[in-house]
mmCIF file of C-alpha atoms in Angstrom:
data_model
loop_
_atom_site.group_PDB
_atom_site.id
_atom_site.type_symbol
_atom_site.label_atom_id
_atom_site.label_comp_id
_atom_site.label_asym_id
_atom_site.label_seq_id
_atom_site.Cartn_x
_atom_site.Cartn_y
_atom_site.Cartn_z
ATOM 1 C CA MET Z 864 4.116 -9.029 9.033
ATOM 2 C CA PRO Z 865 4.885 -5.912 9.025
ATOM 3 C CA ARG Z 866 8.281 -7.075 10.905
ATOM 4 C CA LEU Z 867 9.149 -9.906 8.296
ATOM 5 C CA LEU Z 868 8.531 -6.793 5.357
ATOM 6 C CA THR Z 869 11.037 -4.728 7.399
ATOM 7 C CA GLU Z 870 13.471 -7.503 7.056
ATOM 8 C CA VAL Z 871 12.850 -8.274 3.015
ATOM 9 C CA ASP Z 872 12.974 -6.652 -0.366
ATOM 10 C CA VAL Z 873 10.922 -9.318 -2.507
ATOM 11 C CA VAL Z 874 7.469 -11.012 -1.375
ATOM 12 C CA VAL Z 875 5.799 -13.038 -3.791
ATOM 13 C CA GLY Z 876 2.324 -14.295 -3.490
ATOM 14 C CA ALA Z 877 0.956 -17.158 -4.984
ATOM 15 C CA THR Z 878 -1.115 -19.506 -2.760
ATOM 16 C CA ALA Z 879 -4.797 -20.560 -2.414
ATOM 17 C CA ALA Z 880 -6.224 -18.302 0.355
ATOM 18 C CA THR Z 881 -9.170 -16.645 -0.353
ATOM 19 C CA GLY Z 882 -8.332 -13.190 1.745
ATOM 20 C CA HIS Z 883 -5.573 -10.612 1.308
ATOM 21 C CA LEU Z 884 -2.213 -11.888 3.213
ATOM 22 C CA VAL Z 885 -0.607 -8.572 2.816
ATOM 23 C CA THR Z 886 -2.510 -5.950 3.160
ATOM 24 C CA ALA Z 887 -2.236 -1.892 2.440
ATOM 25 C CA ARG Z 888 -1.674 -1.840 6.259
ATOM 26 C CA ASP Z 889 1.214 -4.161 6.769
ATOM 27 C CA VAL Z 890 3.389 -2.402 3.490
ATOM 28 C CA GLU Z 891 2.807 0.838 5.612
ATOM 29 C CA ASP Z 892 3.534 0.130 8.801
ATOM 30 C CA ALA Z 893 6.792 -1.893 7.360
ATOM 31 C CA LEU Z 894 7.960 1.007 5.058
ATOM 32 C CA ALA Z 895 8.474 3.441 7.855
ATOM 33 C CA ALA Z 896 10.892 1.044 9.105
ATOM 34 C CA ARG Z 897 12.698 0.667 5.687
ATOM 35 C CA ASP Z 898 15.317 3.876 5.872
ATOM 36 C CA GLY Z 899 13.617 4.567 2.162
ATOM 37 C CA ARG Z 900 14.659 0.603 0.950
ATOM 38 C CA GLU Z 901 12.088 0.028 -2.052
ATOM 39 C CA LEU Z 902 9.779 -3.326 -1.750
ATOM 40 C CA PHE Z 903 8.851 -5.369 -4.724
ATOM 41 C CA LEU Z 904 4.985 -7.152 -4.426
ATOM 42 C CA LEU Z 905 4.769 -10.042 -6.935
ATOM 43 C CA ASP Z 906 1.136 -11.532 -6.590
ATOM 44 C CA LEU Z 907 0.535 -14.327 -8.972
ATOM 45 C CA SER Z 908 -2.450 -15.806 -7.395
ATOM 46 C CA LEU Z 909 -6.405 -15.300 -7.985
ATOM 47 C CA PRO Z 910 -7.984 -13.820 -5.472
ATOM 48 C CA HIS Z 911 -4.740 -11.650 -4.428
ATOM 49 C CA ASN Z 912 -2.610 -12.677 -2.041
ATOM 50 C CA ILE Z 913 -1.454 -8.816 -1.774
ATOM 51 C CA ALA Z 914 -4.170 -5.928 -2.238
ATOM 52 C CA PRO Z 915 -3.794 -4.186 -4.883
ATOM 53 C CA SER Z 916 -4.158 -0.895 -3.002
ATOM 54 C CA VAL Z 917 -0.582 -1.236 -2.051
ATOM 55 C CA SER Z 918 0.724 -0.187 -5.434
ATOM 56 C CA GLY Z 919 0.121 3.470 -5.027
ATOM 57 C CA LEU Z 920 1.775 3.573 -1.776
ATOM 58 C CA PRO Z 921 5.592 5.347 -2.065
ATOM 59 C CA GLY Z 922 8.919 2.979 -2.674
ATOM 60 C CA VAL Z 923 6.538 0.034 -3.722
ATOM 61 C CA THR Z 924 6.302 -2.047 -6.914
ATOM 62 C CA PHE Z 925 3.584 -3.866 -7.153
ATOM 63 C CA VAL Z 926 3.300 -6.273 -10.300
ATOM 64 C CA ASP Z 927 0.019 -8.716 -10.320
ATOM 65 C CA LEU Z 928 -1.066 -11.109 -13.083
ATOM 66 C CA ARG Z 929 -3.073 -8.978 -14.716
ATOM 67 C CA ALA Z 930 -0.283 -5.813 -15.250
ATOM 68 C CA ILE Z 931 1.957 -9.439 -16.650
ATOM 69 C CA ALA Z 932 -0.890 -10.150 -18.870
ATOM 70 C CA GLU Z 933 -1.235 -5.970 -20.008
ATOM 71 C CA GLU Z 934 3.057 -5.954 -20.397
ATOM 72 C CA GLY Z 935 3.309 -8.964 -22.634
ATOM 73 C CA GLN Z 936 0.395 -8.929 -25.236
ATOM 74 C CA GLU Z 937 3.025 -7.309 -27.484
ATOM 75 C CA ASP Z 938 6.478 -8.608 -26.368
ATOM 76 C CA GLU Z 939 8.472 -10.791 -27.768
ATOM 77 C CA ILE Z 940 10.482 -11.285 -25.449
ATOM 78 C CA SER Z 941 8.273 -11.300 -22.601
ATOM 79 C CA ALA Z 942 5.935 -14.114 -24.940
ATOM 80 C CA ALA Z 943 9.561 -16.275 -24.987
ATOM 81 C CA SER Z 944 9.881 -15.846 -21.786
ATOM 82 C CA VAL Z 945 6.237 -17.282 -21.309
ATOM 83 C CA ARG Z 946 7.452 -20.235 -23.447
ATOM 84 C CA ALA Z 947 10.513 -20.885 -21.902
ATOM 85 C CA ALA Z 948 8.960 -21.499 -18.676
ATOM 86 C CA ARG Z 949 6.304 -23.681 -19.654
ATOM 87 C CA GLU Z 950 9.172 -26.131 -21.047
ATOM 88 C CA LEU Z 951 11.174 -26.026 -18.222
ATOM 89 C CA VAL Z 952 7.314 -26.450 -15.952
ATOM 90 C CA ASP Z 953 6.875 -29.323 -18.853
ATOM 91 C CA ALA Z 954 10.460 -31.241 -18.406
ATOM 92 C CA GLU Z 955 10.220 -30.690 -14.372
ATOM 93 C CA VAL Z 956 6.793 -32.085 -14.290
ATOM 94 C CA GLU Z 957 7.793 -34.954 -16.868
ATOM 95 C CA GLN Z 958 11.230 -35.741 -14.543
ATOM 96 C CA PHE Z 959 8.782 -36.103 -11.658
ATOM 97 C CA ARG Z 960 6.986 -38.701 -13.467
ATOM 98 C CA THR Z 961 9.536 -40.294 -14.286
ATOM 99 C CA GLY Z 962 10.981 -40.343 -10.894
ATOM 100 C CA LEU Z 963 7.144 -42.220 -9.438
ATOM 101 C CA ARG Z 964 7.272 -44.628 -11.983
ATOM 102 C CA LEU Z 965 10.646 -46.014 -10.841
ATOM 103 C CA ALA Z 966 9.961 -45.774 -7.783
ATOM 104 C CA GLY Z 967 6.871 -48.251 -8.404
ATOM 105 C CA ALA Z 968 9.427 -50.450 -10.045
ATOM 106 C CA THR Z 969 11.287 -50.515 -6.835
ATOM 107 C CA PRO Z 970 8.864 -52.828 -4.397
ATOM 108 C CA VAL Z 971 9.645 -55.632 -7.635
ATOM 109 C CA LEU Z 972 13.532 -54.893 -8.021
ATOM 110 C CA THR Z 973 13.225 -55.601 -4.161
ATOM 111 C CA ALA Z 974 11.149 -58.256 -4.247
ATOM 112 C CA LEU Z 975 13.395 -60.420 -7.435
ATOM 113 C CA ARG Z 976 16.715 -59.623 -5.583
ATOM 114 C CA THR Z 977 15.150 -61.150 -2.527
ATOM 115 C CA ALA Z 978 13.892 -64.274 -3.836
ATOM 116 C CA ALA Z 979 16.971 -64.745 -5.559
ATOM 117 C CA THR Z 980 19.893 -64.185 -2.537
ATOM 118 C CA GLU Z 981 17.199 -66.619 -0.257
ATOM 119 C CA ALA Z 982 17.270 -68.997 -2.989
ATOM 120 C CA ALA Z 983 21.087 -69.092 -3.373
ATOM 121 C CA GLU Z 984 21.616 -69.065 0.514
ATOM 122 C CA ALA Z 985 18.704 -72.425 0.577
ATOM 123 C CA GLU Z 986 21.796 -74.114 -1.920
ATOM 124 C CA LEU Z 987 24.917 -73.054 -0.100
ATOM 125 C CA ASP Z 988 22.693 -74.316 3.365
ATOM 126 C CA ARG Z 989 21.971 -77.733 1.593
ATOM 127 C CA LEU Z 990 25.482 -78.087 -0.202
ATOM 128 C CA ALA Z 991 27.487 -77.522 3.410
ATOM 129 C CA ARG Z 992 25.172 -80.399 4.787
ATOM 130 C CA ARG Z 993 25.746 -82.786 1.599
ATOM 131 C CA LEU Z 994 29.623 -81.899 1.775
ATOM 132 C CA GLU Z 995 30.573 -82.186 5.557
ATOM 133 C CA GLY Z 996 34.227 -82.080 5.082
ATOM 134 C CA LEU Z 997 34.491 -79.397 3.374
ATOM 135 C CA ASP Z 998 37.148 -76.119 5.361
ATOM 136 C CA GLY Z 999 35.481 -72.956 6.233
ATOM 137 C CA ALA Z 1000 37.762 -71.256 3.596
ATOM 138 C CA ALA Z 1001 35.995 -73.519 1.002
ATOM 139 C CA ARG Z 1002 32.821 -72.491 1.802
ATOM 140 C CA GLN Z 1003 33.455 -68.985 2.454
ATOM 141 C CA GLU Z 1004 34.906 -69.186 -1.552
ATOM 142 C CA ILE Z 1005 32.146 -70.973 -2.752
ATOM 143 C CA GLY Z 1006 29.176 -68.597 -0.923
ATOM 144 C CA ARG Z 1007 31.463 -65.619 -3.075
ATOM 145 C CA SER Z 1008 30.998 -67.207 -6.425
ATOM 146 C CA VAL Z 1009 27.019 -67.996 -5.445
ATOM 147 C CA ARG Z 1010 26.519 -64.551 -4.562
ATOM 148 C CA ARG Z 1011 28.398 -63.034 -7.469
ATOM 149 C CA ILE Z 1012 26.614 -65.357 -10.202
ATOM 150 C CA VAL Z 1013 23.599 -63.845 -8.802
ATOM 151 C CA ASP Z 1014 24.686 -60.465 -9.171
ATOM 152 C CA LYS Z 1015 25.857 -60.741 -12.340
ATOM 153 C CA ALA Z 1016 22.108 -62.288 -13.343
ATOM 154 C CA LEU Z 1017 20.350 -59.961 -11.665
ATOM 155 C CA HIS Z 1018 21.830 -56.799 -13.363
ATOM 156 C CA GLN Z 1019 20.879 -56.929 -16.640
ATOM 157 C CA PRO Z 1020 17.464 -57.452 -15.701
ATOM 158 C CA THR Z 1021 17.344 -54.401 -12.994
ATOM 159 C CA VAL Z 1022 18.648 -51.832 -15.713
ATOM 160 C CA LEU Z 1023 15.940 -53.242 -18.259
ATOM 161 C CA VAL Z 1024 13.178 -52.683 -15.297
ATOM 162 C CA ARG Z 1025 14.686 -49.028 -14.414
ATOM 163 C CA GLU Z 1026 14.781 -48.629 -18.471
ATOM 164 C CA LEU Z 1027 10.484 -49.776 -19.152
ATOM 165 C CA ALA Z 1028 9.788 -47.961 -16.031
ATOM 166 C CA ALA Z 1029 10.830 -44.400 -16.965
ATOM 167 C CA ASP Z 1030 9.312 -45.366 -19.813
ATOM 168 C CA PRO Z 1031 5.387 -42.960 -20.447
ATOM 169 C CA ASP Z 1032 4.148 -46.320 -20.355
ATOM 170 C CA GLY Z 1033 5.989 -47.649 -17.621
ATOM 171 C CA ALA Z 1034 3.162 -48.890 -15.337
ATOM 172 C CA ARG Z 1035 1.876 -51.040 -17.381
ATOM 173 C CA HIS Z 1036 5.908 -52.528 -18.233
ATOM 174 C CA ILE Z 1037 6.412 -52.851 -14.324
ATOM 175 C CA ALA Z 1038 2.759 -54.864 -13.857
ATOM 176 C CA ALA Z 1039 3.442 -57.111 -16.570
ATOM 177 C CA PHE Z 1040 6.323 -58.003 -15.150
ATOM 178 C CA THR Z 1041 5.570 -58.065 -11.341
ATOM 179 C CA ARG Z 1042 3.229 -60.710 -13.037
ATOM 180 C CA LEU Z 1043 5.925 -62.357 -15.136
ATOM 181 C CA PHE Z 1044 7.993 -63.061 -11.423
ATOM 182 C CA ALA Z 1045 5.124 -64.236 -9.782
ATOM 183 C CA ALA Z 1046 4.345 -66.654 -12.265
ATOM 184 C CA ALA Z 1047 8.015 -67.834 -12.171
ATOM 185 C CA GLU Z 1048 8.069 -67.576 -8.026
ATOM 186 C CA ASP Z 1049 5.488 -69.958 -7.643
ATOM 187 C CA THR Z 1050 6.664 -72.473 -10.252
ATOM 188 C CA GLY Z 1051 10.288 -71.917 -8.698
ATOM 189 C CA ALA Z 1052 9.252 -72.657 -5.497
ATOM 190 C CA SER Z 1053 7.022 -75.730 -6.683
ATOM 191 C CA GLY Z 1054 10.121 -77.639 -8.717
ATOM 192 C CA ALA Z 1055 12.545 -76.307 -5.525
ATOM 193 C CA ASP Z 1056 10.174 -78.755 -3.405
ATOM 194 C CA ASP Z 1057 9.820 -81.696 -5.549
ATOM 195 C CA THR Z 1058 14.057 -81.191 -6.101
ATOM 196 C CA ASN Z 1059 14.366 -81.445 -2.324
ATOM 197 C CA ASP Z 1060 12.239 -84.009 -2.106
ATOM 198 C CA ALA Z 1061 14.118 -86.195 -4.611
ATOM 199 C CA ASN Z 1062 17.236 -85.277 -3.001
ATOM 200 C CA ASP Z 1063 16.918 -86.123 0.179
ATOM 201 C CA PRO Z 1064 18.008 -88.861 1.369
ATOM 202 C CA ARG Z 1065 15.721 -88.894 4.466
ATOM 203 C CA GLY Z 1066 13.007 -87.562 2.739
ATOM 204 C CA LYS Z 1067 9.293 -89.481 3.768
ATOM 205 C CA SER Z 1068 9.658 -90.751 -0.146
ATOM 206 C CA ASP Z 1069 11.681 -93.699 0.759
ATOM 207 C CA PRO Z 1070 10.138 -96.037 2.317
ATOM 208 C CA HIS Z 1071 14.271 -97.768 3.184
ATOM 209 C CA ALA Z 1072 15.005 -94.076 4.123
ATOM 210 C CA LYS Z 1073 14.957 -95.259 8.042
ATOM 211 C CA SER Z 1074 15.775 -98.860 7.591
ATOM 212 C CA ASP Z 1075 17.549 -99.303 5.252
ATOM 213 C CA PRO Z 1076 21.442 -100.284 6.353
ATOM 214 C CA ASN Z 1077 23.086 -99.850 3.455
ATOM 215 C CA GLU Z 1078 22.463 -95.868 3.070
ATOM 216 C CA LYS Z 1079 25.669 -94.756 3.618
ATOM 217 C CA ASN Z 1080 26.640 -96.498 0.667
ATOM 218 C CA ASP Z 1081 24.745 -94.800 -2.181
ATOM 219 C CA PRO Z 1082 26.808 -94.130 -5.110
ATOM 220 C CA ASN Z 1083 26.242 -91.109 -5.219
ATOM 221 C CA GLU Z 1084 27.018 -89.777 -2.297
ATOM 222 C CA LYS Z 1085 30.349 -91.378 -3.138
ATOM 223 C CA LYS Z 1086 30.010 -88.984 -6.285
ATOM 224 C CA ILE Z 1087 29.883 -86.494 -4.085
ATOM 225 C CA GLU Z 1088 32.866 -87.367 -1.389
ATOM 226 C CA ALA Z 1089 34.906 -87.978 -4.632
ATOM 227 C CA ILE Z 1090 34.568 -84.390 -5.798
ATOM 228 C CA ALA Z 1091 34.878 -83.025 -1.995
#
């Protein structure tokens, strides 16, 4: 400690320690090596981090909470400084809380984007299997178009969720959105399964799927080929 006290000019004590972290002996030893440089000690802790007895040492300015309170009782400037400090602390605390609420929105936003991306990729894969005549360039362009649609569709919900999360009641908003997304995801998954079963020419629900020799002449397939 004396070595550190030799190097610095200002010391601030603000820990939860129950004993003195800076003693009078520490300061005396440091003063001998400071070549007359003054040392300012500010103790903002109770109990003290810095021994109050250092206040009597030459070249040392010691200020603790009691001194601040006594000095500022009739000082309008000090009172204004205290108010400004409290406002600053309140603003920082609220900003921190907002950050926590925004962080709480990240998992559901990630899940939303993942679900949308996976659904788009599944549809692109299904389309590629059904339209085997498409060349690579066409498939890439279709893929880019679908992904742009997904991005645009997710943009506004993402902005809205972040705005709601930043609200002081953001936790409730996020919880409601999470439940809504979970319900929509379950409904979408079951609907997708039904659609795939209905559209899959190889599906088990079609008793003629394996035995009908005219399956390739399905008019729906002819329409798709015509479009391609």
